[in-house]
Tab-separated table of C-alpha atoms and ligand atoms in Angstrom:
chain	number	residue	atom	x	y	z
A	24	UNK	CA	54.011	-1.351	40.782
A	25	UNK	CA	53.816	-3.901	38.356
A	26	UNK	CA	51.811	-6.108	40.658
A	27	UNK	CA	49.248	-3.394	40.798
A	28	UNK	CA	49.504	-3.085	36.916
A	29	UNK	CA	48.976	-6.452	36.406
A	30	UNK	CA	45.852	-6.433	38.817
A	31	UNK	CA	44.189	-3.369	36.486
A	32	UNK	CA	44.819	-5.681	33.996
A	33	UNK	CA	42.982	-8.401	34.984
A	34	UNK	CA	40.511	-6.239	36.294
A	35	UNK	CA	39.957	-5.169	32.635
A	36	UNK	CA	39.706	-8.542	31.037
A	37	UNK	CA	37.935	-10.190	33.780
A	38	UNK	CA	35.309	-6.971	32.971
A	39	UNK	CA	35.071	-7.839	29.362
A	40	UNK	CA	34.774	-11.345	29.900
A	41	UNK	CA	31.950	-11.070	32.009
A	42	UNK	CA	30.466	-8.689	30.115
A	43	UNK	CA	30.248	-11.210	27.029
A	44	UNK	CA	28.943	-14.058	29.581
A	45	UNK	CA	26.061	-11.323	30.225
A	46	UNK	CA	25.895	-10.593	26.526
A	47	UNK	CA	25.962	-6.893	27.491
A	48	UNK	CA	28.563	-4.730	25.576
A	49	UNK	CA	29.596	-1.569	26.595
A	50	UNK	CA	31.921	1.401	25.577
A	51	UNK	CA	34.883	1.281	24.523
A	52	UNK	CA	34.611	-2.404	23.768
A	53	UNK	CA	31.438	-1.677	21.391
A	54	UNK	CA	31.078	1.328	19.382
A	55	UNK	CA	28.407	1.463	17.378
A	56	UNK	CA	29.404	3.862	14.812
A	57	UNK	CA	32.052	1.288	13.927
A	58	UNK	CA	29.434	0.362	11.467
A	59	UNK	CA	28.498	3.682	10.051
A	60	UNK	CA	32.123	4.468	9.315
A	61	UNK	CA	31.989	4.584	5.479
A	62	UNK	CA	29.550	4.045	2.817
A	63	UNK	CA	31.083	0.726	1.907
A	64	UNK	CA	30.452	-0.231	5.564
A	65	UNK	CA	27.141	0.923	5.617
A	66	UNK	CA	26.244	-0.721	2.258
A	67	UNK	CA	27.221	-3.774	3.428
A	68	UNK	CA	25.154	-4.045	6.260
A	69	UNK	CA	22.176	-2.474	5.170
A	70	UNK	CA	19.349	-4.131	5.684
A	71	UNK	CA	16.672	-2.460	3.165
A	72	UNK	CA	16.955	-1.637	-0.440
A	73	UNK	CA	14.393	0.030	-2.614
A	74	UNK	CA	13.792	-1.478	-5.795
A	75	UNK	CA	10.994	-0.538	-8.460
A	76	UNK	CA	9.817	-4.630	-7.827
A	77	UNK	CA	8.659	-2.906	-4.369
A	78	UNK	CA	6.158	-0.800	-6.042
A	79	UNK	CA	2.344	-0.654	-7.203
A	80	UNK	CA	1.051	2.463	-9.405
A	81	UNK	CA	-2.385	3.617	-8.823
A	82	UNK	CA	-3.902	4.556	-12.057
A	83	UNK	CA	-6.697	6.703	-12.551
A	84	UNK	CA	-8.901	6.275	-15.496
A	85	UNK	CA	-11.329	8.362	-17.168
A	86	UNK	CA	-13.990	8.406	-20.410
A	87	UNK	CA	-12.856	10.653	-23.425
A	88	UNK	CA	-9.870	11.293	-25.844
A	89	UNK	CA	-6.532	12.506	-24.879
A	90	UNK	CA	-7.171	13.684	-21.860
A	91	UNK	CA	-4.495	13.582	-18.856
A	92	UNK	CA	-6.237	15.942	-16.406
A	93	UNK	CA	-4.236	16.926	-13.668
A	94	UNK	CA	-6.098	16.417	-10.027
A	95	UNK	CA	-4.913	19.856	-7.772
A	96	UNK	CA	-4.922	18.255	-4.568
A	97	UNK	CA	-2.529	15.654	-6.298
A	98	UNK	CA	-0.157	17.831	-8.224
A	99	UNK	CA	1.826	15.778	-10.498
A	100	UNK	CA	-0.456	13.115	-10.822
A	101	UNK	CA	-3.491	13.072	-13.575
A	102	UNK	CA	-6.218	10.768	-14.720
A	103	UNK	CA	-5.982	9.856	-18.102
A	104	UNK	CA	-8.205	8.387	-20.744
A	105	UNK	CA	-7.812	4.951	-21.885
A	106	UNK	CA	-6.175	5.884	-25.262
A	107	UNK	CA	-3.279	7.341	-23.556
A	108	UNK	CA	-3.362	4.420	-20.827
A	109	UNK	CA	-1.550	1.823	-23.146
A	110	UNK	CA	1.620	4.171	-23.929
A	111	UNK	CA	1.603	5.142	-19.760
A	112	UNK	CA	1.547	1.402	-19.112
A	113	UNK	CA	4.728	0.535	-21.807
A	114	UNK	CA	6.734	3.627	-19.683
A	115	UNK	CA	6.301	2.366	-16.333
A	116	UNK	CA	6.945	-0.974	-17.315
A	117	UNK	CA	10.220	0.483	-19.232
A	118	UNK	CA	11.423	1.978	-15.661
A	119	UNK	CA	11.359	-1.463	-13.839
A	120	UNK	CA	7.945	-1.062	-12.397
A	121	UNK	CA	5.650	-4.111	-12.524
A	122	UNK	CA	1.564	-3.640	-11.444
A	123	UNK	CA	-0.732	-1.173	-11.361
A	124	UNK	CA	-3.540	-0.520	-9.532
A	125	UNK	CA	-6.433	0.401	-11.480
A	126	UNK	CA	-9.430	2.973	-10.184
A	127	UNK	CA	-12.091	4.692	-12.439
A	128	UNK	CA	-14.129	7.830	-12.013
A	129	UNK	CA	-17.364	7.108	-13.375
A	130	UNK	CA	-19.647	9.561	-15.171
A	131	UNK	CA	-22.545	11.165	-13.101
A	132	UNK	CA	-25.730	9.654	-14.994
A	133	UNK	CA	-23.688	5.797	-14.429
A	134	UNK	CA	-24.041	6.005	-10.699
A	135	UNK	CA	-26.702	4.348	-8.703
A	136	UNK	CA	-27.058	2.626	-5.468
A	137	UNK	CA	-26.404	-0.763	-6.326
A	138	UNK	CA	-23.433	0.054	-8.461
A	139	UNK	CA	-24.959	-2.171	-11.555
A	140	UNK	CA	-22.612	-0.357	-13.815
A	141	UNK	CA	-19.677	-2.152	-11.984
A	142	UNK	CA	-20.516	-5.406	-13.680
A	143	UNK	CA	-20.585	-3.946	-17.435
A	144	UNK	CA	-18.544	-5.976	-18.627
A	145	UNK	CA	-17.519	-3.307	-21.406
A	146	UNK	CA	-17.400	-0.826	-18.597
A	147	UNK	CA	-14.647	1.453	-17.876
A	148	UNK	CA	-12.745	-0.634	-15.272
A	149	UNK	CA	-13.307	-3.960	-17.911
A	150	UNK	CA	-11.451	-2.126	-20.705
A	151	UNK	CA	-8.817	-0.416	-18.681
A	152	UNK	CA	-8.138	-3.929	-17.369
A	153	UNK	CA	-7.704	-5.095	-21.603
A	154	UNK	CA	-5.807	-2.227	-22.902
A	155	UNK	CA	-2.951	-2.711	-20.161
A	156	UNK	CA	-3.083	-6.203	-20.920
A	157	UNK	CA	-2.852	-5.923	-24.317
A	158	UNK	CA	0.102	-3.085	-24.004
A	159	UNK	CA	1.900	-5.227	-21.825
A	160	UNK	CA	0.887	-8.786	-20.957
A	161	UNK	CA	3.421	-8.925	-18.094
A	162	UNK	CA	2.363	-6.325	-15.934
A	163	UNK	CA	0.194	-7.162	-13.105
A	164	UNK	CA	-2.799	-5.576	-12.968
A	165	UNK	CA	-4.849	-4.765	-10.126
A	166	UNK	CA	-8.012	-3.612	-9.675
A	167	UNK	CA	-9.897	-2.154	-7.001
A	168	UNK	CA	-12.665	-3.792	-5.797
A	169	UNK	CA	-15.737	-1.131	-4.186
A	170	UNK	CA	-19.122	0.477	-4.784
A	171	UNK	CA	-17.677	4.512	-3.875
A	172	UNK	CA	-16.535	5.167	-7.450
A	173	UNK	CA	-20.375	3.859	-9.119
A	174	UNK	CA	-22.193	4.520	-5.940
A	175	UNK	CA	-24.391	7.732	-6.247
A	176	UNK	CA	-24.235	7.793	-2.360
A	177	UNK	CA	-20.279	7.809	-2.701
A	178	UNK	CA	-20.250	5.158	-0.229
A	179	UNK	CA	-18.423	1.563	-0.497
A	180	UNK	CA	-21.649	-0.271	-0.051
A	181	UNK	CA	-25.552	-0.334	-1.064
A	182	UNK	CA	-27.600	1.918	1.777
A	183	UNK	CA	-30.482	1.194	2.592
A	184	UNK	CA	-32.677	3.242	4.890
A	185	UNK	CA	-29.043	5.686	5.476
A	186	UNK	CA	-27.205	2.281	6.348
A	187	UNK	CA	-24.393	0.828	4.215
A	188	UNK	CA	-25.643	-3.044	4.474
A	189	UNK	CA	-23.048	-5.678	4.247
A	190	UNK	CA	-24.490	-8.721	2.724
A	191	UNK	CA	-26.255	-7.470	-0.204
A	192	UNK	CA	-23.168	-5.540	-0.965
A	193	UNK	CA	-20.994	-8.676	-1.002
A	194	UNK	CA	-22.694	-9.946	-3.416
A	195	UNK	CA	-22.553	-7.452	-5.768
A	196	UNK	CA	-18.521	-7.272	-4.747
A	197	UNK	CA	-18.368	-10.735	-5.898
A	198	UNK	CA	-19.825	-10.332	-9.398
A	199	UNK	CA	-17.404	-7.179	-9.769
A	200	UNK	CA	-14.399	-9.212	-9.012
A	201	UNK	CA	-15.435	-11.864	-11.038
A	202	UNK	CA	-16.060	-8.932	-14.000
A	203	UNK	CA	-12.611	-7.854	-13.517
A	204	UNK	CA	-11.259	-11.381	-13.790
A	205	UNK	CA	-12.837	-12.245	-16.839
A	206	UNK	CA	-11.489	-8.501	-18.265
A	207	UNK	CA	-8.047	-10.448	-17.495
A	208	UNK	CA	-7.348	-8.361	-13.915
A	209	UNK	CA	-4.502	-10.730	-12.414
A	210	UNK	CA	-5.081	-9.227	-9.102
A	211	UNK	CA	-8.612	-8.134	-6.970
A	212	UNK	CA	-8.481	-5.252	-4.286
A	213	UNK	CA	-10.947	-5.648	-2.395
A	214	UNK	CA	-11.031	-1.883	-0.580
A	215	UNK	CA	-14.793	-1.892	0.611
A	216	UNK	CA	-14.368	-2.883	3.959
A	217	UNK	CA	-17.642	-5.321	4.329
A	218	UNK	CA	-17.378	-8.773	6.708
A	219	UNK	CA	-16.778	-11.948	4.275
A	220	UNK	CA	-16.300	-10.414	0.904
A	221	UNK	CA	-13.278	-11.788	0.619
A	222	UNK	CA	-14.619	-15.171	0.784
A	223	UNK	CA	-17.779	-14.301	-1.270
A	224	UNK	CA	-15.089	-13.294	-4.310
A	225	UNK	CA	-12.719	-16.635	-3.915
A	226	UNK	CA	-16.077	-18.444	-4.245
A	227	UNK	CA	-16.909	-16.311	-7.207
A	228	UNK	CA	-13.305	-17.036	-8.803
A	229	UNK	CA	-13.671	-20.823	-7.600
A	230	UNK	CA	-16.608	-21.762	-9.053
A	231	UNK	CA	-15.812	-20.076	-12.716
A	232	UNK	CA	-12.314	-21.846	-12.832
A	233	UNK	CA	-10.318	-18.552	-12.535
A	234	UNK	CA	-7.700	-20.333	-10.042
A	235	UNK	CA	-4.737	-18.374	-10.514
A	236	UNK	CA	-6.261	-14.984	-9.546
A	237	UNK	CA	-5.057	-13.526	-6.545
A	238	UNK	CA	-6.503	-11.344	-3.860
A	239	UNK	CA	-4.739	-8.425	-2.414
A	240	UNK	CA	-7.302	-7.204	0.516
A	241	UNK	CA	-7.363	-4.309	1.900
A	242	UNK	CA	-7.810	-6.021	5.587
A	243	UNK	CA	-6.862	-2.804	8.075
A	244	UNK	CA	-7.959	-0.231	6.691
A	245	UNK	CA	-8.631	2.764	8.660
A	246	UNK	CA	-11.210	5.615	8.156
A	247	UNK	CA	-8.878	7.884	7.373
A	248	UNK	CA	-9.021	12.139	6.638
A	249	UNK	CA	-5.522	11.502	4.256
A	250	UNK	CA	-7.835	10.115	1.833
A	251	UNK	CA	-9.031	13.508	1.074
A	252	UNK	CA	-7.232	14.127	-2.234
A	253	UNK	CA	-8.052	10.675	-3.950
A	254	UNK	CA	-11.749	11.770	-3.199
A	255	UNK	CA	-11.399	14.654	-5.493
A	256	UNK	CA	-9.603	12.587	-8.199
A	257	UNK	CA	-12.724	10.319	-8.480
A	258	UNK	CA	-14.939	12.534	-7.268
A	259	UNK	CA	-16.345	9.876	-4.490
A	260	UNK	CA	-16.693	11.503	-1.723
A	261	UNK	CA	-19.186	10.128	0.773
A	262	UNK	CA	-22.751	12.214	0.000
A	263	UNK	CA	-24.013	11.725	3.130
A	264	UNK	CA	-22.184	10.437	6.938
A	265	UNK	CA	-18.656	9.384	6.606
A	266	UNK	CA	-17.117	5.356	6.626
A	267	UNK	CA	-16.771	4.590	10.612
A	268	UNK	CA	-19.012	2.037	10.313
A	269	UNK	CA	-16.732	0.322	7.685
A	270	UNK	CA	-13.397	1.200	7.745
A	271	UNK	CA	-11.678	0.810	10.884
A	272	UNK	CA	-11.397	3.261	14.123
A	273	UNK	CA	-7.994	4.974	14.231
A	274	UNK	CA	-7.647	4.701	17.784
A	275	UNK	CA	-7.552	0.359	17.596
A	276	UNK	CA	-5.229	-1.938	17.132
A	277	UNK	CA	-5.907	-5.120	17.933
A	278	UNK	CA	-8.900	-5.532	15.320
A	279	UNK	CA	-6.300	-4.711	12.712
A	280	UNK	CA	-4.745	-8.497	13.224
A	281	UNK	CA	-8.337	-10.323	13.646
A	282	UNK	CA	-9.165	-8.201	10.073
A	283	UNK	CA	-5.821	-9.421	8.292
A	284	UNK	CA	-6.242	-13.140	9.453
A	285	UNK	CA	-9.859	-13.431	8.596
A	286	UNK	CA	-8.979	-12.253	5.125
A	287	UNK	CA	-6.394	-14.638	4.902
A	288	UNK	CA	-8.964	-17.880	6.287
A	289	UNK	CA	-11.521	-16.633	3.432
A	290	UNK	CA	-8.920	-16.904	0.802
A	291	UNK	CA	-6.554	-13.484	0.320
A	292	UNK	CA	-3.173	-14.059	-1.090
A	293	UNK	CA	-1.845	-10.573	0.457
A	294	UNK	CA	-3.290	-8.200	3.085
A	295	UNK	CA	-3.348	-4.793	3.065
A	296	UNK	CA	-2.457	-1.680	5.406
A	297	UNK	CA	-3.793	1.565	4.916
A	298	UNK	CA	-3.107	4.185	4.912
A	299	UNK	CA	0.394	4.202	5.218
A	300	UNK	CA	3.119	5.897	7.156
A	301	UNK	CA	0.685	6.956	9.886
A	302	UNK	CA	0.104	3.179	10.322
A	303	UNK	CA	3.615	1.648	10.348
A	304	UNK	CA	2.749	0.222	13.826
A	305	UNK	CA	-0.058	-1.460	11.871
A	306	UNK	CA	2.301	-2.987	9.013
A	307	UNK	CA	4.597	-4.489	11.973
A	308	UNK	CA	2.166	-5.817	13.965
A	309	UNK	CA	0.443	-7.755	10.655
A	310	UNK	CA	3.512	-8.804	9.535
A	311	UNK	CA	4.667	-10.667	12.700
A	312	UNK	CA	1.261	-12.257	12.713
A	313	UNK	CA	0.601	-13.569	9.117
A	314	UNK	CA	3.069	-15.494	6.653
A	315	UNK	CA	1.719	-13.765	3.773
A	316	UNK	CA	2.838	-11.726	1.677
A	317	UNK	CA	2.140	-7.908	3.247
A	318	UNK	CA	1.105	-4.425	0.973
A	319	UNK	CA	1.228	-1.125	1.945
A	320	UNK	CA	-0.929	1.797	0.657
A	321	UNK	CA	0.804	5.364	1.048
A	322	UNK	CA	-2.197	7.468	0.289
A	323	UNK	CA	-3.530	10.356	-1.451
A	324	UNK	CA	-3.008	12.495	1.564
A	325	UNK	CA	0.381	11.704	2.701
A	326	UNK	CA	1.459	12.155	-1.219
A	327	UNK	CA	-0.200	15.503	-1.598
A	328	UNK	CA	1.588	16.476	2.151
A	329	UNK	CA	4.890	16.184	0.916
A	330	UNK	CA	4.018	17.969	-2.223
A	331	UNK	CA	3.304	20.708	-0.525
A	332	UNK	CA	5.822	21.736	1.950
A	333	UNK	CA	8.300	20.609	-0.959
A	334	UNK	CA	6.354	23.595	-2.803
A	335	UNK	CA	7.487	25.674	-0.233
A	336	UNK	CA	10.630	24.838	0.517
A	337	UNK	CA	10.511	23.216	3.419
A	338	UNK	CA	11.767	19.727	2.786
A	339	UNK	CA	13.690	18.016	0.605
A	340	UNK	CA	11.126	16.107	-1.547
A	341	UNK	CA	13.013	13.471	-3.186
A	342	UNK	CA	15.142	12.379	0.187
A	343	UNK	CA	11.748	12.112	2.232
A	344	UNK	CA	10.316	10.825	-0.366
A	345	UNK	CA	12.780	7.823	-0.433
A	346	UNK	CA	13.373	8.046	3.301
A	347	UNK	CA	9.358	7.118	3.281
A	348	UNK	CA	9.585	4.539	1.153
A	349	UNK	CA	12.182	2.797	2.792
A	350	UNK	CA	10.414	2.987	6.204
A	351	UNK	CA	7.355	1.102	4.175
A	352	UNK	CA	9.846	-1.592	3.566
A	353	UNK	CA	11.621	-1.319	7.022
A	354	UNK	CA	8.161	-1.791	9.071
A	355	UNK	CA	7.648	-5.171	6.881
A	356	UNK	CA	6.002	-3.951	3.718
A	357	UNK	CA	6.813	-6.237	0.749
A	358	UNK	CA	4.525	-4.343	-1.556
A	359	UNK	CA	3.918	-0.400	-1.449
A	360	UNK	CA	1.169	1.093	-3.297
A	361	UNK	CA	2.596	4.765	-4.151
A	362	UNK	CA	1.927	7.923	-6.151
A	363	UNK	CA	5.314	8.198	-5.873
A	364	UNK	CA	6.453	4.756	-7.506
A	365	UNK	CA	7.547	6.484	-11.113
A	366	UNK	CA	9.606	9.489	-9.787
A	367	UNK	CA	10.854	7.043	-6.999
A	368	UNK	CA	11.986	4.058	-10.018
A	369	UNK	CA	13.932	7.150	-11.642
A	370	UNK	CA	15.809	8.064	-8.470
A	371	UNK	CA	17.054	4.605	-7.826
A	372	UNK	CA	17.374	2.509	-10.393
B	430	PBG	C1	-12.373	3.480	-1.999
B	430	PBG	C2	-10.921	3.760	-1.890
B	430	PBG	C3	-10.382	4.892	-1.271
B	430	PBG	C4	-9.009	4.833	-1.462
B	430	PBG	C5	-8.734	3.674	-2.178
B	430	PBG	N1	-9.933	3.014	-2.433
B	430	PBG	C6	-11.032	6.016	-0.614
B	430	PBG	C7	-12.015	5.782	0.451
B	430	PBG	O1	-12.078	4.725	1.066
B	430	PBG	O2	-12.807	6.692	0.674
B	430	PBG	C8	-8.058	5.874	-0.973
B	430	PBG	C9	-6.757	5.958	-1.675
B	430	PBG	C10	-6.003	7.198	-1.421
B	430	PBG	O3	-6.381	8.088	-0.629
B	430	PBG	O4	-4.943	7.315	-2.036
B	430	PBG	N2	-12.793	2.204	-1.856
């Protein structure tokens, strides 16, 4: 009896000793719930952690006087005028948070095809840019870089003859970064979409000594239906066609790297994913090919979804909300442009 004990035995250790040789581990010598016993546990281990440093604020900007006008498709969110923009800017900054992103939604009778008021250099964009730095010198501001909002086509790019044509465009891209950097912009987002802009704007920067600016590039992004609501905030909807020939096809992948690494050769300090949670496969795959820095942009659409089944009842906004956010980060995110970025800074910090 105790020979055949003693043979069990060995049996066992000789089991778990080869299974370590194999590296394979197996019940009951593993359990993996070991490590999700208690919250200490789990807190120790975890791998992700939300901070406010994780976040970028879109801003939406508009001409007039103490206005905050809220956008329905966005509820929660408004676009403000720029005398209530420097007391916005000292409250985010108070909850931790440290750039914004900075759009406009230009009057009617300013649009054109060549976006000319985009280079104004006392233009909406160019003083939204000085007021936040003058509120608060710290915060990084970022501005987008694109035709749509001055383009009285709606589209990212000059058309001619119903096409959006690249290189004339980039040109004009470059001037409007280079407007935004002398406003005192610390950061260019370029989210246009055209071949070599990126390139045509670190010239730009180059050549008129602004070294230090960076360039956050939208490199994969998509042409996307979850940009719906941001549309409606600026009022840029596409007036004719839509962006496939621009922004990328939903259905690819692989261009998504070339587009990130070609951004990167022509001089972009981060690269871009949009939109967001739809894309995480996206964010991964960048972030495994490029040693930059990588951003995240959880759109208009995705905001206003949760929004609206949390209006009903049907999910718990602030845990998917977070839950969201974290999957940004988990996927390789180190930046995530987000509606949510203020209510989200409350919750954690
Ligand atoms: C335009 C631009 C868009 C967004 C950011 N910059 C819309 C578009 O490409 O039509 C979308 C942002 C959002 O949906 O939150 N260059």
């Amino acid at each position: 009896r105790l020979s055949r004990f003693n043979n069990l035995f060995n049996y066992f250790w000789f089991t778990v000793i080869k299974m370590n040789l194999n590296n394979i581990s197996m019940y009951p010598i593993q359990r993996n719930r070991r490590l999700r016993s208690n919250e200490s546990i789990r807190s120790l281990i975890r791998e992700n952690v939300l901070t406010p440093n994780d976040f970028i604020v879109p801003l939406f900007v508009v001409e007039g006087k103490n206005l905050r006008e809220s956008i329905p498709s966005m509820p929660g969110y408004s676009r403000m005028s720029l005398d209530l923009l420097a007391g916005e800017v000292k409250s985010l900054w108070q909850l931790g948070l440290k750039a914004v992103l900075v759009f406009v939604k230009v009057p009617d009778h300013l649009k054109d095809n060549k976006g000319k008021e985009a280079l104004n250099k006392d233009g909406l964009m160019q003083r939204s840019v000085k007021t936040i730095k003058d509120a608060v010198p710290e915060m990084v501001v970022m501005t987008d870089v694109a035709l749509d909002p001055y383009s009285s086509f709606g589209h990212d790019g000059i058309v001619e003859e119903g096409k959006v044509v690249n290189d004339p465009t980039v040109e004009v891209l470059s001037q409007m970064g280079l407007s935004h950097a002398q406003a005192g912009a610390d950061v260019l987002a370029p989210s246009d979409m055209m071949d070599g802009r990126v390139l045509k704007i670190r010239t730009a920067l180059e050549s008129n000594n602004f070294k230090d600016t960076l360039i956050m590039s939208y490199s994969a992004k998509y042409a996307s239906s979850f940009y719906g609501p941001f549309r409606d905030a600026l009022d840029s909807a596409p007036g004719f066609g839509d962006k496939k020939t621009y922004q990328m096809d939903p259905a690819n992948r692989s261009d998504a790297v070339v587009e990130a690494l070609r951004d990167i050769e022509e001089g972009a300090d981060i690269v871009m994913v949009k939109p967001g949670i739809a894309y995480l496969d996206i964010l991964r795959e960048i972030k495994n090919a490029v040693n930059t820095p990588v951003a995240a942009y959880q759109v208009s659409g995705e905001y206003a979804m949760l929004k609206a089944a949390a209006e009903k009842g049907w999910l718990n906004h602030d845990e998917v909300m977070l839950e969201q956010l974290l999957a940004f980060k988990r996927a390789g995110a180190n930046l995530i442009a987000t509606y949510h970025a203020k209510e989200a800074s409350v919750l954690i910090s």
